[in-house]
PDB file of C-alpha atoms in Angstrom:
ATOM      1  CA  MET A 522      13.333 -10.689   1.984  1.00  0.00           C
ATOM      2  CA  ILE A 523      12.443  -6.981   1.659  1.00  0.00           C
ATOM      3  CA  ILE A 524       9.995  -6.429  -0.940  1.00  0.00           C
ATOM      4  CA  TYR A 525       9.610  -2.747  -2.703  1.00  0.00           C
ATOM      5  CA  LEU A 526       5.779  -2.353  -3.249  1.00  0.00           C
ATOM      6  CA  ASP A 527       3.812   0.040  -5.242  1.00  0.00           C
ATOM      7  CA  PHE A 528       0.775   1.718  -4.201  1.00  0.00           C
ATOM      8  CA  ASP A 529      -1.418   3.157  -6.642  1.00  0.00           C
ATOM      9  CA  GLY A 530      -2.323   0.836  -9.596  1.00  0.00           C
ATOM     10  CA  THR A 531      -1.169  -2.546  -7.418  1.00  0.00           C
ATOM     11  CA  VAL A 532      -2.668  -2.344  -3.810  1.00  0.00           C
ATOM     12  CA  VAL A 533      -5.356   0.036  -4.779  1.00  0.00           C
ATOM     13  CA  GLU A 534      -6.710   1.029  -8.378  1.00  0.00           C
ATOM     14  CA  HIS A 535      -5.044   4.020  -9.549  1.00  0.00           C
ATOM     15  CA  ALA A 536      -6.899   7.007  -8.712  1.00  0.00           C
ATOM     16  CA  TYR A 537      -4.612   9.502  -7.625  1.00  0.00           C
ATOM     17  CA  PRO A 538      -4.792  11.836  -5.934  1.00  0.00           C
ATOM     18  CA  GLN A 539      -7.349   9.793  -4.256  1.00  0.00           C
ATOM     19  CA  ILE A 540      -6.914   6.415  -2.760  1.00  0.00           C
ATOM     20  CA  GLY A 541      -8.451   3.971  -5.689  1.00  0.00           C
ATOM     21  CA  ALA A 542     -10.683   1.070  -4.894  1.00  0.00           C
ATOM     22  CA  ASN A 543      -9.472  -1.609  -2.793  1.00  0.00           C
ATOM     23  CA  ASN A 544      -7.563  -4.606  -4.612  1.00  0.00           C
ATOM     24  CA  PRO A 545      -8.543  -7.438  -1.679  1.00  0.00           C
ATOM     25  CA  ARG A 546      -6.288  -9.620  -3.535  1.00  0.00           C
ATOM     26  CA  ALA A 547      -3.073  -7.706  -3.013  1.00  0.00           C
ATOM     27  CA  LEU A 548      -4.006  -7.154   0.311  1.00  0.00           C
ATOM     28  CA  LYS A 549      -4.418 -11.001   1.178  1.00  0.00           C
ATOM     29  CA  VAL A 550      -0.881 -11.696  -0.579  1.00  0.00           C
ATOM     30  CA  ILE A 551       0.658  -8.735   1.465  1.00  0.00           C
ATOM     31  CA  ARG A 552      -0.733  -9.954   4.451  1.00  0.00           C
ATOM     32  CA  ARG A 553       0.581 -13.582   3.936  1.00  0.00           C
ATOM     33  CA  LEU A 554       4.047 -12.267   3.123  1.00  0.00           C
ATOM     34  CA  GLN A 555       4.221 -10.296   6.290  1.00  0.00           C
ATOM     35  CA  ASP A 556       2.940 -13.399   8.345  1.00  0.00           C
ATOM     36  CA  ALA A 557       5.857 -15.178   6.820  1.00  0.00           C
ATOM     37  CA  GLY A 558       8.397 -12.736   8.019  1.00  0.00           C
ATOM     38  CA  HIS A 559       9.013 -10.643   4.718  1.00  0.00           C
ATOM     39  CA  HIS A 560       9.213  -6.957   4.946  1.00  0.00           C
ATOM     40  CA  PHE A 561       7.865  -4.142   2.733  1.00  0.00           C
ATOM     41  CA  ILE A 562       9.197  -0.735   1.585  1.00  0.00           C
ATOM     42  CA  LEU A 563       6.347   1.416  -0.113  1.00  0.00           C
ATOM     43  CA  ASN A 564       7.774   2.369  -3.484  1.00  0.00           C
ATOM     44  CA  THR A 565       5.640   5.336  -4.443  1.00  0.00           C
ATOM     45  CA  TYR A 566       5.486   8.575  -6.333  1.00  0.00           C
ATOM     46  CA  ARG A 567       3.800  10.208  -3.565  1.00  0.00           C
ATOM     47  CA  ALA A 568       6.780  10.077  -1.680  1.00  0.00           C
ATOM     48  CA  ASP A 569       8.116  13.040  -3.420  1.00  0.00           C
ATOM     49  CA  LEU A 570       4.984  15.285  -2.679  1.00  0.00           C
ATOM     50  CA  ASN A 571       4.704  17.306   0.034  1.00  0.00           C
ATOM     51  CA  ASP A 572       0.515  17.049  -0.371  1.00  0.00           C
ATOM     52  CA  GLY A 573      -0.094  14.542   2.551  1.00  0.00           C
ATOM     53  CA  SER A 574      -0.625  11.798  -0.079  1.00  0.00           C
ATOM     54  CA  LEU A 575       2.157   9.622   1.278  1.00  0.00           C
ATOM     55  CA  GLN A 576       0.554   9.616   4.686  1.00  0.00           C
ATOM     56  CA  GLU A 577      -2.823   8.860   3.724  1.00  0.00           C
ATOM     57  CA  ALA A 578      -1.485   5.684   1.740  1.00  0.00           C
ATOM     58  CA  ILE A 579       0.488   4.459   4.939  1.00  0.00           C
ATOM     59  CA  ASN A 580      -2.464   5.068   7.012  1.00  0.00           C
ATOM     60  CA  TYR A 581      -4.339   3.198   4.542  1.00  0.00           C
ATOM     61  CA  LEU A 582      -2.245  -0.225   4.595  1.00  0.00           C
ATOM     62  CA  HIS A 583      -2.236   0.226   8.619  1.00  0.00           C
ATOM     63  CA  HIS A 584      -6.161   0.204   8.991  1.00  0.00           C
ATOM     64  CA  PRO A 585      -7.050  -2.691  10.987  1.00  0.00           C
ATOM     65  CA  ASP A 586     -10.138  -3.131   8.372  1.00  0.00           C
ATOM     66  CA  ARG A 587      -7.695  -4.098   5.822  1.00  0.00           C
ATOM     67  CA  ASN A 588      -5.464  -6.455   8.055  1.00  0.00           C
TER      68      ASN A 588
END
């Protein structure tokens, strides 16, 4: 399954342009789904901006302390 995942307000609390506080329950569910073979597409308005905020979100999701 491919799942579209919103970042601000779902993975983290909404605090754009900063990265909001971690939502640990969301990250646990994401990890469980990934472990089951599902894939995610990050669906965020950050993708339409050229301010580095999309890469910050991607880096946040790939950070080893959150996996």
